[in-house]
Short mmCIF file of C-alpha atoms and ligand atoms in Angstrom, two decimals:
data_model
loop_
_atom_site.label_atom_id
_atom_site.label_comp_id
_atom_site.label_asym_id
_atom_site.label_seq_id
_atom_site.Cartn_x
_atom_site.Cartn_y
_atom_site.Cartn_z
CA MET A 1285 3.11 19.58 6.52
CA ALA A 1286 5.90 17.98 4.62
CA GLY A 1287 8.56 19.94 6.43
CA GLU A 1288 7.25 18.79 9.79
CA SER A 1289 7.08 15.11 9.09
CA THR A 1290 9.83 12.68 9.84
CA SER A 1291 10.70 9.08 9.24
CA GLY A 1292 13.50 6.66 10.04
CA VAL A 1293 15.77 7.03 13.05
CA GLU A 1294 14.07 10.18 14.35
CA PHE A 1295 10.70 8.47 14.08
CA ILE A 1296 11.86 5.48 16.14
CA LYS A 1297 13.32 7.81 18.82
CA GLN A 1298 10.13 9.84 18.95
CA ALA A 1299 7.84 6.83 18.85
CA VAL A 1300 9.29 5.26 21.99
CA ALA A 1301 9.48 8.57 23.89
CA GLY A 1302 7.09 8.60 26.88
CA SER A 1303 4.38 10.88 25.52
CA ASN A 1304 4.23 9.01 22.22
CA ARG A 1305 3.92 5.49 23.57
CA PHE A 1306 0.14 5.56 23.68
CA VAL A 1307 -0.11 6.86 20.14
CA THR A 1308 2.48 4.34 18.90
CA GLY A 1309 0.32 1.59 20.40
CA ILE A 1310 -2.76 2.89 18.58
CA ALA A 1311 -0.77 3.14 15.34
CA LEU A 1312 0.40 -0.45 15.76
CA LEU A 1313 -3.16 -1.73 16.13
CA ALA A 1314 -4.38 0.39 13.24
CA ALA A 1315 -1.51 -0.84 11.06
CA LEU A 1316 -2.99 -4.34 11.37
CA GLY A 1317 -4.97 -3.08 8.35
CA GLY A 1318 -1.67 -2.82 6.45
CA PHE A 1319 -0.73 -6.29 7.69
CA LEU A 1320 -3.97 -7.76 6.30
CA PHE A 1321 -3.43 -5.97 2.98
CA GLY A 1322 0.04 -7.56 2.82
CA TYR A 1323 -1.00 -11.03 4.01
CA ASP A 1324 -3.61 -11.26 1.33
CA THR A 1325 -1.28 -10.02 -1.37
CA GLY A 1326 1.32 -12.58 -0.36
CA ILE A 1327 -0.80 -15.66 0.32
CA ILE A 1328 -2.70 -16.03 -2.93
CA GLY A 1329 0.43 -16.85 -4.93
CA GLN A 1330 1.29 -19.54 -2.38
CA ALA A 1331 -2.19 -21.02 -2.40
CA LEU A 1332 -2.86 -20.75 -6.14
CA PRO A 1333 -0.92 -23.80 -7.39
CA PHE A 1334 -2.82 -26.00 -4.90
CA ILE A 1335 -6.19 -24.40 -5.74
CA GLN A 1336 -5.53 -24.89 -9.46
CA LYS A 1337 -4.84 -28.56 -8.81
CA GLN A 1338 -7.94 -29.16 -6.71
CA PHE A 1339 -10.43 -27.29 -8.91
CA HIS A 1340 -8.63 -27.95 -12.23
CA ALA A 1341 -8.73 -24.18 -12.69
CA SER A 1342 -7.89 -22.80 -16.15
CA THR A 1343 -5.62 -19.79 -16.67
CA PHE A 1344 -8.72 -17.65 -17.10
CA ALA A 1345 -10.26 -18.88 -13.82
CA SER A 1346 -6.93 -18.48 -12.01
CA SER A 1347 -6.65 -14.87 -13.21
CA TRP A 1348 -10.10 -14.20 -11.74
CA ILE A 1349 -9.26 -15.87 -8.42
CA VAL A 1350 -6.39 -13.39 -8.07
CA ALA A 1351 -8.12 -10.38 -9.61
CA SER A 1352 -11.53 -10.57 -7.90
CA LEU A 1353 -9.90 -9.34 -4.71
CA LEU A 1354 -8.56 -6.36 -6.60
CA ILE A 1355 -11.98 -5.43 -7.97
CA GLY A 1356 -13.28 -5.63 -4.40
CA ALA A 1357 -10.39 -3.44 -3.27
CA ILE A 1358 -11.18 -0.76 -5.87
CA VAL A 1359 -14.78 -0.68 -4.61
CA GLY A 1360 -13.58 -0.78 -0.98
CA ALA A 1361 -11.15 2.11 -1.50
CA ALA A 1362 -13.88 4.14 -3.21
CA LEU A 1363 -16.38 3.46 -0.41
CA SER A 1364 -13.90 4.09 2.38
CA GLY A 1365 -13.73 7.86 1.76
CA TYR A 1366 -17.49 8.05 2.32
CA LEU A 1367 -17.62 5.56 5.20
CA SER A 1368 -14.75 7.09 7.11
CA GLU A 1369 -16.59 10.42 7.12
CA LYS A 1370 -20.03 8.97 7.79
CA ILE A 1371 -19.44 6.36 10.50
CA SER A 1372 -15.89 7.47 11.50
CA ARG A 1373 -12.44 6.10 10.76
CA LYS A 1374 -12.54 3.90 13.87
CA TRP A 1375 -15.80 2.11 13.00
CA THR A 1376 -14.85 1.83 9.33
CA LYS A 1377 -11.70 0.01 10.41
CA CYS A 1378 -13.71 -2.18 12.79
CA LEU A 1379 -16.13 -2.99 9.98
CA SER A 1380 -13.22 -3.72 7.66
CA GLY A 1381 -11.89 -6.26 10.24
CA CYS A 1382 -15.34 -7.95 10.43
CA VAL A 1383 -15.67 -8.12 6.63
CA TYR A 1384 -12.16 -9.55 6.48
CA VAL A 1385 -13.11 -12.38 8.87
CA ILE A 1386 -16.17 -13.22 6.74
CA GLY A 1387 -14.12 -13.10 3.50
CA ALA A 1388 -11.27 -15.21 4.92
CA LEU A 1389 -13.58 -17.92 6.27
CA ALA A 1390 -15.71 -17.93 3.11
CA SER A 1391 -12.53 -18.38 1.02
CA ALA A 1392 -11.32 -21.22 3.24
CA PHE A 1393 -14.59 -23.13 2.84
CA ALA A 1394 -14.99 -22.50 -0.91
CA GLN A 1395 -16.47 -25.46 -2.77
CA ASP A 1396 -15.80 -24.26 -6.29
CA VAL A 1397 -14.08 -21.52 -8.27
CA THR A 1398 -17.11 -19.21 -8.41
CA TRP A 1399 -17.52 -19.36 -4.63
CA LEU A 1400 -13.84 -18.59 -4.16
CA ILE A 1401 -13.99 -15.65 -6.58
CA ALA A 1402 -17.01 -14.21 -4.72
CA ALA A 1403 -15.34 -14.71 -1.31
CA ARG A 1404 -12.20 -12.95 -2.52
CA PHE A 1405 -14.26 -10.04 -3.78
CA VAL A 1406 -15.63 -9.65 -0.21
CA LEU A 1407 -12.09 -9.85 1.14
CA GLY A 1408 -11.10 -7.17 -1.33
CA LEU A 1409 -13.74 -4.80 0.04
CA SER A 1410 -11.98 -5.05 3.38
CA VAL A 1411 -8.42 -4.81 2.02
CA GLY A 1412 -9.23 -1.76 -0.15
CA THR A 1413 -10.87 -0.03 2.79
CA ALA A 1414 -7.92 -0.80 5.05
CA SER A 1415 -5.39 0.48 2.49
CA PHE A 1416 -6.97 3.93 2.71
CA VAL A 1417 -8.34 4.19 6.24
CA ALA A 1418 -5.31 2.72 8.07
CA PRO A 1419 -2.85 5.44 6.94
CA GLU A 1420 -5.58 8.10 7.26
CA TYR A 1421 -6.43 7.14 10.85
CA ILE A 1422 -2.77 6.74 11.83
CA ALA A 1423 -1.82 10.10 10.30
CA GLU A 1424 -4.65 11.84 12.16
CA GLN A 1425 -3.81 10.30 15.53
CA THR A 1426 -0.08 10.97 15.42
CA PRO A 1427 1.63 14.28 16.16
CA PRO A 1428 2.95 15.96 12.98
CA LYS A 1429 6.55 15.25 13.96
CA ILE A 1430 6.21 11.49 13.56
CA ARG A 1431 3.55 11.50 10.87
CA GLY A 1432 5.86 10.65 7.93
CA GLY A 1433 7.32 7.77 9.91
CA THR A 1434 3.94 6.32 10.80
CA VAL A 1435 2.83 6.38 7.16
CA THR A 1436 5.97 4.46 6.16
CA PHE A 1437 5.36 2.20 9.13
CA ASN A 1438 2.10 1.13 7.50
CA GLN A 1439 4.06 0.07 4.38
CA LEU A 1440 6.39 -1.88 6.66
CA MET A 1441 3.37 -3.75 8.01
CA VAL A 1442 2.29 -4.48 4.42
CA THR A 1443 5.67 -6.11 3.76
CA LEU A 1444 5.49 -7.96 7.10
CA GLY A 1445 2.08 -9.29 6.05
CA ILE A 1446 3.57 -10.51 2.76
CA LEU A 1447 6.47 -12.17 4.59
CA VAL A 1448 4.20 -13.91 7.11
CA ALA A 1449 2.06 -15.10 4.18
CA TYR A 1450 5.10 -16.60 2.48
CA ILE A 1451 6.16 -18.32 5.70
CA ALA A 1452 2.61 -19.57 6.30
CA GLY A 1453 2.53 -20.77 2.69
CA TYR A 1454 5.71 -22.77 3.25
CA GLY A 1455 4.73 -24.04 6.70
CA LEU A 1456 1.24 -25.13 5.70
CA SER A 1457 2.03 -26.53 2.26
CA HIS A 1458 2.50 -30.07 3.66
CA LEU A 1459 -1.00 -30.24 5.20
CA THR A 1460 -4.02 -31.71 3.51
CA ASP A 1461 -6.35 -28.88 2.51
CA ASN A 1462 -3.26 -26.65 2.70
CA TRP A 1463 -4.72 -23.79 0.69
CA ARG A 1464 -7.83 -23.67 2.89
CA TRP A 1465 -5.63 -23.20 5.97
CA MET A 1466 -3.55 -20.57 4.19
CA LEU A 1467 -6.61 -18.49 3.33
CA GLY A 1468 -8.54 -19.23 6.54
CA ILE A 1469 -5.98 -18.35 9.24
CA ALA A 1470 -6.08 -14.72 8.11
CA ALA A 1471 -9.41 -14.54 9.96
CA ALA A 1472 -7.41 -14.34 13.23
CA PRO A 1473 -5.63 -11.00 12.56
CA GLY A 1474 -8.89 -9.78 10.97
CA ALA A 1475 -10.74 -10.49 14.22
CA LEU A 1476 -7.93 -8.88 16.22
CA LEU A 1477 -8.30 -5.73 14.11
CA ALA A 1478 -12.08 -5.66 14.56
CA ILE A 1479 -11.89 -6.19 18.33
CA SER A 1480 -9.00 -3.81 18.99
CA MET A 1481 -10.73 -1.01 17.09
CA ILE A 1482 -13.52 -1.05 19.69
CA PHE A 1483 -11.00 0.16 22.26
CA VAL A 1484 -9.06 2.85 20.36
CA PRO A 1485 -10.20 6.49 20.46
CA HIS A 1486 -11.83 8.27 17.53
CA SER A 1487 -9.62 10.40 15.30
CA PRO A 1488 -9.58 13.96 16.76
CA ARG A 1489 -9.96 15.37 13.28
CA TRP A 1490 -13.16 13.40 12.70
CA LEU A 1491 -14.48 14.47 16.11
CA VAL A 1492 -13.85 18.15 15.35
CA LYS A 1493 -15.63 17.76 12.01
CA GLN A 1494 -18.64 16.35 13.89
CA GLY A 1495 -18.58 19.35 16.24
CA ARG A 1496 -17.49 17.08 19.15
CA LYS A 1497 -14.64 19.34 20.24
CA ASP A 1498 -14.67 18.27 23.91
CA GLU A 1499 -14.09 14.65 22.98
CA ALA A 1500 -11.39 15.71 20.50
CA ARG A 1501 -9.69 17.64 23.30
CA LYS A 1502 -9.68 14.53 25.53
CA VAL A 1503 -8.11 12.41 22.77
CA LEU A 1504 -5.45 15.04 22.03
CA GLN A 1505 -4.62 15.34 25.73
CA ARG A 1506 -3.70 11.64 25.67
CA THR A 1507 -1.87 11.61 22.34
CA ARG A 1508 0.14 14.84 22.59
CA ALA A 1509 3.03 15.90 24.82
CA ASP A 1510 2.14 17.68 28.11
CA ASP A 1511 3.35 21.07 26.89
CA HIS A 1512 1.35 20.86 23.63
CA ASP A 1513 -1.32 23.51 23.09
CA VAL A 1514 -4.33 21.26 22.46
CA ASP A 1515 -6.80 24.13 21.92
CA GLU A 1516 -4.61 25.68 19.28
CA GLU A 1517 -4.51 22.34 17.43
CA ILE A 1518 -8.31 22.05 17.63
CA ASP A 1519 -8.65 25.55 16.16
CA ASP A 1520 -6.21 24.62 13.37
CA ILE A 1521 -8.16 21.45 12.56
CA ALA A 1522 -11.45 23.38 12.54
CA GLU A 1523 -9.98 25.99 10.19
CA VAL A 1524 -8.63 23.38 7.75
CA THR A 1525 -11.82 21.30 7.75
CA ASP A 1526 -13.80 24.48 7.00
CA LYS A 1527 -11.62 25.16 3.96
CA GLU A 1528 -11.78 21.52 3.00
CA SER A 1529 -15.53 21.66 2.59
CA ASN A 1530 -15.02 24.22 -0.22
CA TRP A 1531 -13.16 21.64 -2.31
CA GLY A 1532 -15.12 19.16 -4.40
CA LEU A 1533 -14.12 16.33 -6.72
CA ARG A 1534 -14.41 18.69 -9.68
CA ASP A 1535 -11.73 20.99 -8.24
CA LEU A 1536 -9.35 18.08 -8.04
CA PHE A 1537 -9.21 17.90 -11.81
CA GLY A 1538 -9.42 21.63 -12.43
CA PRO A 1539 -6.41 23.34 -14.05
CA ARG A 1540 -4.95 24.54 -10.74
CA VAL A 1541 -4.63 21.23 -8.99
CA ARG A 1542 -4.21 18.96 -12.00
CA PRO A 1543 -0.38 18.95 -11.96
CA LEU A 1544 -0.39 17.62 -8.39
CA MET A 1545 -2.99 15.00 -9.26
CA VAL A 1546 -0.94 13.88 -12.27
CA VAL A 1547 2.11 13.29 -10.05
CA GLY A 1548 0.09 11.28 -7.48
CA ILE A 1549 -1.73 9.21 -10.10
CA ALA A 1550 1.46 8.57 -12.09
CA LEU A 1551 3.21 7.34 -8.94
CA ALA A 1552 0.19 5.11 -8.20
CA VAL A 1553 0.06 3.64 -11.68
CA PHE A 1554 3.81 3.21 -12.17
CA GLN A 1555 4.06 1.54 -8.75
CA GLN A 1556 1.94 -1.26 -10.23
CA PHE A 1557 2.94 -1.10 -13.91
CA VAL A 1558 6.51 -2.16 -13.15
CA GLY A 1559 4.90 -5.49 -12.27
CA VAL A 1560 5.57 -5.67 -8.54
CA ASN A 1561 2.53 -7.75 -7.78
CA THR A 1562 3.18 -10.24 -10.54
CA VAL A 1563 6.37 -10.85 -8.59
CA ILE A 1564 4.58 -10.91 -5.21
CA TYR A 1565 1.54 -12.96 -6.28
CA PHE A 1566 3.34 -15.16 -8.72
CA ALA A 1567 6.75 -15.51 -7.03
CA THR A 1568 6.02 -19.21 -6.58
CA THR A 1569 4.74 -19.60 -10.14
CA ILE A 1570 7.76 -17.70 -11.54
CA LEU A 1571 10.11 -19.83 -9.44
CA LYS A 1572 8.38 -22.94 -10.74
CA TYR A 1573 9.05 -21.70 -14.27
CA THR A 1574 12.72 -21.76 -13.27
CA GLY A 1575 12.44 -25.51 -12.76
CA GLU A 1576 11.78 -25.65 -8.99
CA THR A 1577 9.19 -28.03 -7.49
CA THR A 1578 6.10 -26.38 -5.97
CA ASN A 1579 7.32 -26.93 -2.39
CA SER A 1580 10.82 -25.60 -2.89
CA ALA A 1581 9.45 -22.68 -4.93
CA VAL A 1582 7.21 -21.79 -1.97
CA MET A 1583 10.29 -21.89 0.29
CA LEU A 1584 12.38 -19.74 -2.05
CA ALA A 1585 9.57 -17.20 -2.16
CA VAL A 1586 10.20 -16.67 1.58
CA PHE A 1587 13.58 -15.15 0.61
CA VAL A 1588 11.78 -12.66 -1.61
CA GLY A 1589 9.51 -11.76 1.33
CA VAL A 1590 12.42 -11.39 3.79
CA THR A 1591 14.28 -9.14 1.33
CA ASN A 1592 11.19 -6.99 0.80
CA PHE A 1593 10.74 -6.53 4.56
CA VAL A 1594 14.39 -5.91 5.44
CA VAL A 1595 14.95 -3.46 2.59
CA THR A 1596 11.78 -1.56 3.57
CA VAL A 1597 13.28 -1.12 7.06
CA ILE A 1598 16.46 0.21 5.42
CA ALA A 1599 14.42 2.55 3.20
CA MET A 1600 12.59 3.85 6.29
CA LEU A 1601 15.95 4.77 7.80
CA LEU A 1602 17.20 6.37 4.57
CA LEU A 1603 14.13 8.38 3.49
CA ASP A 1604 14.94 11.41 5.61
CA TRP A 1605 18.65 11.18 5.02
CA VAL A 1606 19.08 10.73 1.27
CA GLY A 1607 15.58 11.95 0.40
CA ARG A 1608 12.54 10.48 -1.33
CA ARG A 1609 13.55 11.41 -4.89
CA ALA A 1610 17.01 9.81 -4.76
CA LEU A 1611 15.55 6.56 -3.41
CA LEU A 1612 12.73 6.60 -5.93
CA ILE A 1613 15.02 7.13 -8.92
CA ASN A 1614 17.80 4.76 -7.85
CA GLY A 1615 15.33 2.09 -6.76
CA THR A 1616 13.56 2.30 -10.13
CA ILE A 1617 16.89 1.98 -11.99
CA VAL A 1618 17.68 -1.19 -10.00
CA LEU A 1619 14.27 -2.78 -10.58
CA THR A 1620 14.29 -1.91 -14.29
CA ILE A 1621 17.65 -3.66 -14.75
CA ALA A 1622 16.23 -6.70 -12.92
CA LEU A 1623 13.16 -6.72 -15.20
CA PHE A 1624 15.32 -6.82 -18.35
CA LEU A 1625 17.39 -9.58 -16.74
CA LEU A 1626 14.23 -11.58 -15.99
CA GLY A 1627 13.13 -11.03 -19.59
CA CYS A 1628 16.47 -12.40 -20.91
CA TYR A 1629 16.34 -15.24 -18.44
CA PHE A 1630 13.04 -16.48 -19.77
CA TYR A 1631 13.70 -15.62 -23.42
CA PHE A 1632 16.99 -17.49 -23.78
CA PRO A 1633 16.47 -21.19 -22.99
CA ALA A 1634 20.21 -21.66 -22.44
CA LEU A 1635 20.02 -19.31 -19.49
CA SER A 1636 16.91 -20.81 -17.90
CA HIS A 1637 18.18 -24.38 -18.33
CA GLY A 1638 21.83 -23.76 -17.58
CA ALA A 1639 21.59 -21.31 -14.70
CA PRO A 1640 18.24 -21.52 -12.86
CA TRP A 1641 19.61 -19.45 -9.93
CA VAL A 1642 19.68 -16.38 -12.21
CA GLY A 1643 15.85 -16.27 -11.99
CA LEU A 1644 15.91 -16.11 -8.19
CA VAL A 1645 18.70 -13.50 -8.17
CA ALA A 1646 16.76 -11.32 -10.64
CA LEU A 1647 13.61 -11.56 -8.47
CA ILE A 1648 15.58 -10.55 -5.37
CA VAL A 1649 17.28 -7.63 -7.15
CA PHE A 1650 13.86 -6.50 -8.41
CA ILE A 1651 12.35 -6.52 -4.94
CA ILE A 1652 15.37 -4.66 -3.50
CA GLY A 1653 14.82 -1.87 -6.06
CA PHE A 1654 11.08 -1.75 -5.36
CA ALA A 1655 11.37 -1.77 -1.57
CA LEU A 1656 13.98 0.99 -1.66
CA GLY A 1657 11.97 3.29 -3.88
CA LEU A 1658 8.47 2.93 -5.30
CA GLY A 1659 7.14 0.75 -2.44
CA PRO A 1660 7.43 3.21 0.44
CA VAL A 1661 7.85 6.41 -1.57
CA PHE A 1662 4.46 6.23 -3.34
CA TRP A 1663 2.46 5.99 -0.08
CA LEU A 1664 4.62 8.58 1.63
CA MET A 1665 4.53 11.10 -1.20
CA ILE A 1666 0.77 11.00 -1.64
CA SER A 1667 0.51 11.95 2.01
CA GLU A 1668 2.95 14.83 1.51
CA ILE A 1669 2.32 16.53 -1.82
CA TYR A 1670 -1.32 17.56 -1.35
CA PRO A 1671 -2.47 20.57 0.66
CA LEU A 1672 -4.65 19.62 3.61
CA GLN A 1673 -7.74 21.16 2.00
CA PHE A 1674 -8.05 18.30 -0.46
CA ARG A 1675 -5.59 15.73 0.83
CA SER A 1676 -8.20 13.07 1.69
CA GLN A 1677 -9.95 13.22 -1.67
CA ALA A 1678 -6.69 13.30 -3.61
CA MET A 1679 -5.25 10.38 -1.63
CA ALA A 1680 -8.45 8.41 -2.21
CA VAL A 1681 -8.17 8.98 -5.99
CA ALA A 1682 -4.51 7.87 -5.98
CA THR A 1683 -5.37 4.79 -3.89
CA ILE A 1684 -8.19 3.78 -6.26
CA CYS A 1685 -5.86 4.23 -9.27
CA ASN A 1686 -3.25 2.08 -7.52
CA TRP A 1687 -5.74 -0.80 -7.07
CA ALA A 1688 -7.07 -0.40 -10.61
CA ALA A 1689 -3.53 -0.56 -12.04
CA ASN A 1690 -2.83 -3.56 -9.80
CA PHE A 1691 -5.92 -5.24 -11.28
CA ILE A 1692 -4.89 -4.57 -14.89
CA VAL A 1693 -1.39 -5.98 -14.42
CA SER A 1694 -2.39 -8.99 -12.32
CA TYR A 1695 -5.37 -9.92 -14.46
CA PHE A 1696 -3.41 -9.94 -17.68
CA PHE A 1697 -0.15 -11.42 -16.38
CA LEU A 1698 -0.91 -15.14 -16.78
CA GLN A 1699 -2.68 -14.58 -20.10
CA GLU A 1700 0.12 -12.33 -21.32
CA THR A 1701 2.79 -14.90 -20.51
CA GLU A 1702 0.80 -17.48 -22.51
CA ALA A 1703 0.22 -15.15 -25.47
CA ILE A 1704 3.60 -13.47 -25.92
CA GLY A 1705 5.88 -15.47 -23.65
CA LYS A 1706 7.41 -14.80 -20.27
CA GLY A 1707 10.49 -13.05 -21.64
CA ALA A 1708 8.51 -10.46 -23.62
CA THR A 1709 6.16 -9.91 -20.66
CA PHE A 1710 9.04 -8.87 -18.40
CA TRP A 1711 10.55 -6.73 -21.15
CA ILE A 1712 7.27 -4.83 -21.35
CA TYR A 1713 7.48 -4.14 -17.61
CA GLY A 1714 11.10 -3.08 -18.17
CA VAL A 1715 10.04 -0.56 -20.82
CA LEU A 1716 7.39 0.75 -18.40
CA GLY A 1717 10.17 1.01 -15.81
CA ILE A 1718 12.12 3.28 -18.19
CA ALA A 1719 8.99 5.41 -18.75
CA ALA A 1720 8.53 5.64 -14.96
CA LEU A 1721 12.13 6.71 -14.57
CA ALA A 1722 11.76 9.48 -17.14
CA PHE A 1723 8.61 10.74 -15.40
CA PHE A 1724 10.18 10.68 -11.94
CA TRP A 1725 13.28 12.44 -13.22
CA PHE A 1726 11.42 15.33 -14.81
CA LYS A 1727 8.25 15.64 -12.74
CA VAL A 1728 8.65 14.40 -9.18
CA PRO A 1729 10.10 16.94 -6.74
CA GLU A 1730 11.99 16.25 -3.53
CA THR A 1731 9.65 16.53 -0.54
CA LYS A 1732 12.15 15.82 2.23
CA HIS A 1733 12.28 18.66 4.78
CA ARG A 1734 10.44 21.05 2.49
CA ARG A 1735 7.48 23.20 3.22
CA LEU A 1736 4.31 22.32 1.41
CA GLU A 1737 4.15 25.69 -0.35
CA GLU A 1738 7.56 25.14 -1.96
CA ILE A 1739 6.47 21.74 -3.26
CA GLU A 1740 3.27 23.22 -4.67
CA ARG A 1741 5.22 25.95 -6.43
CA GLU A 1742 7.53 23.40 -8.02
CA ILE A 1743 4.76 21.13 -9.28
CA GLY A 1744 1.89 23.47 -9.93
CA GLY A 1745 3.50 26.88 -10.31
CA GLU A 1746 2.68 30.12 -8.46
CA GLU A 1747 -0.99 29.91 -9.40
CA LEU A 1748 -1.64 26.77 -7.36
CA ALA A 1749 0.38 27.92 -4.37
CA GLU A 1750 -1.51 31.22 -4.25
CA ALA A 1751 -4.89 29.55 -4.75
CA VAL A 1752 -4.25 27.17 -1.88
CA ASP A 1753 -2.93 29.98 0.36
CA SER A 1754 -5.97 32.13 -0.23
CA GLU A 1755 -8.62 29.40 0.18
C1 BGC B 1437 2.09 -1.90 -2.97
C2 BGC B 1437 1.54 -3.28 -3.06
C3 BGC B 1437 2.68 -4.27 -3.05
C4 BGC B 1437 3.57 -4.04 -1.85
C5 BGC B 1437 4.80 -4.89 -1.92
C6 BGC B 1437 2.92 -1.77 -1.73
O1 BGC B 1437 3.46 -0.50 -1.63
O2 BGC B 1437 1.05 -0.95 -2.96
O3 BGC B 1437 0.75 -3.40 -4.21
O4 BGC B 1437 2.18 -5.56 -2.99
O5 BGC B 1437 3.98 -2.70 -1.77
O6 BGC B 1437 5.65 -4.66 -0.84
#
């Protein structure tokens, strides 16, 4: 429940407390999925300029090299709901690690653009799966008190993955075959994920659903405090999973639940439509537009990665204190201002020629706004606003929409900058930032320290709250 979850300081205190150490360890291993998601997001922008040079890739081909992973991720996210039920969360994550290793090595050995596009599609299957199953598995293993924190922790690992990718991009850029190394070394954390998943326990929730209550009890005895009533929790899980089976995809879009779905999907789409991944994928390219050489642009991108990571840590500490809504709204204001600044920077030649540092400052301000608000808040809110009965399905829909929106923005970015110019492209994102702001202001409720029923009443009215209560 929303009111039970925590993040920030309390989470850190709880996570290192004796009884939670085992579960924190499991969460760390599982969050390797988030790390891989981030590494991949961060590395392609670093590798792209070198790939373009070697294969003489056109803008169209380059867009597909970036976007094929996203198509794979949409498919992966869609499949993961089914797989995580069928073969378990644990084995889905193990499989995702194996597929990642295959995709990373296949990318590293690519002989032409088509091969690389196909390899990145395979990689996408793994990344999309991880983006859904990692938070799901972590949330199910952790006691409710630290659940909010562990979900945000996954986002932190995403930003760490991006940062490591930027550093690897810089460190490896001097090697021959640099881009092959950049794409290939990701096989190592992929293998670590696959191997470590063999040793972690199944999710107790999945075990109860399979009727394997004794095994679920054993897992809960290891992951919960000594004085915790394990049997009561098993009964609760059984009750919720029973209700859950009464909810189908059609109910998700029925009149009762629609308002909640609209909030989750809007957060998913706006998270991408403000152009975050054009900044993450194309940080190097954008910095090159500002007149930097490829190597120094790769180095400057590291600053963007460090800022993203550090500000996500700060957001984690602030989420429970100032609340999700305040961070979301203020963060979106900051990033929207940065988008208009980037637009002006590219539109007015005097600015880009006379003051190249303005481009870097605008990128940093943008990432500060994103990491404070939309970055962590989207993933956290979709784990908080839905009643348990249909949380998995609803989160899967939001995750798929997030990848689809990511695809649309990333695929069109390079072509858009060629067709209408870089300035106008960033202004469009800025206008979408204003639209996001208006939506958040009027439609997104505060979820900090609130009971789920109150949130449902605010978004969906009495009718939804009563329907969910009586299911
Ligand atoms: C988004 C990713 C993005 C990352 C940047 C995540 O919340 O879903 O698309 O690359 O944040 O930190």
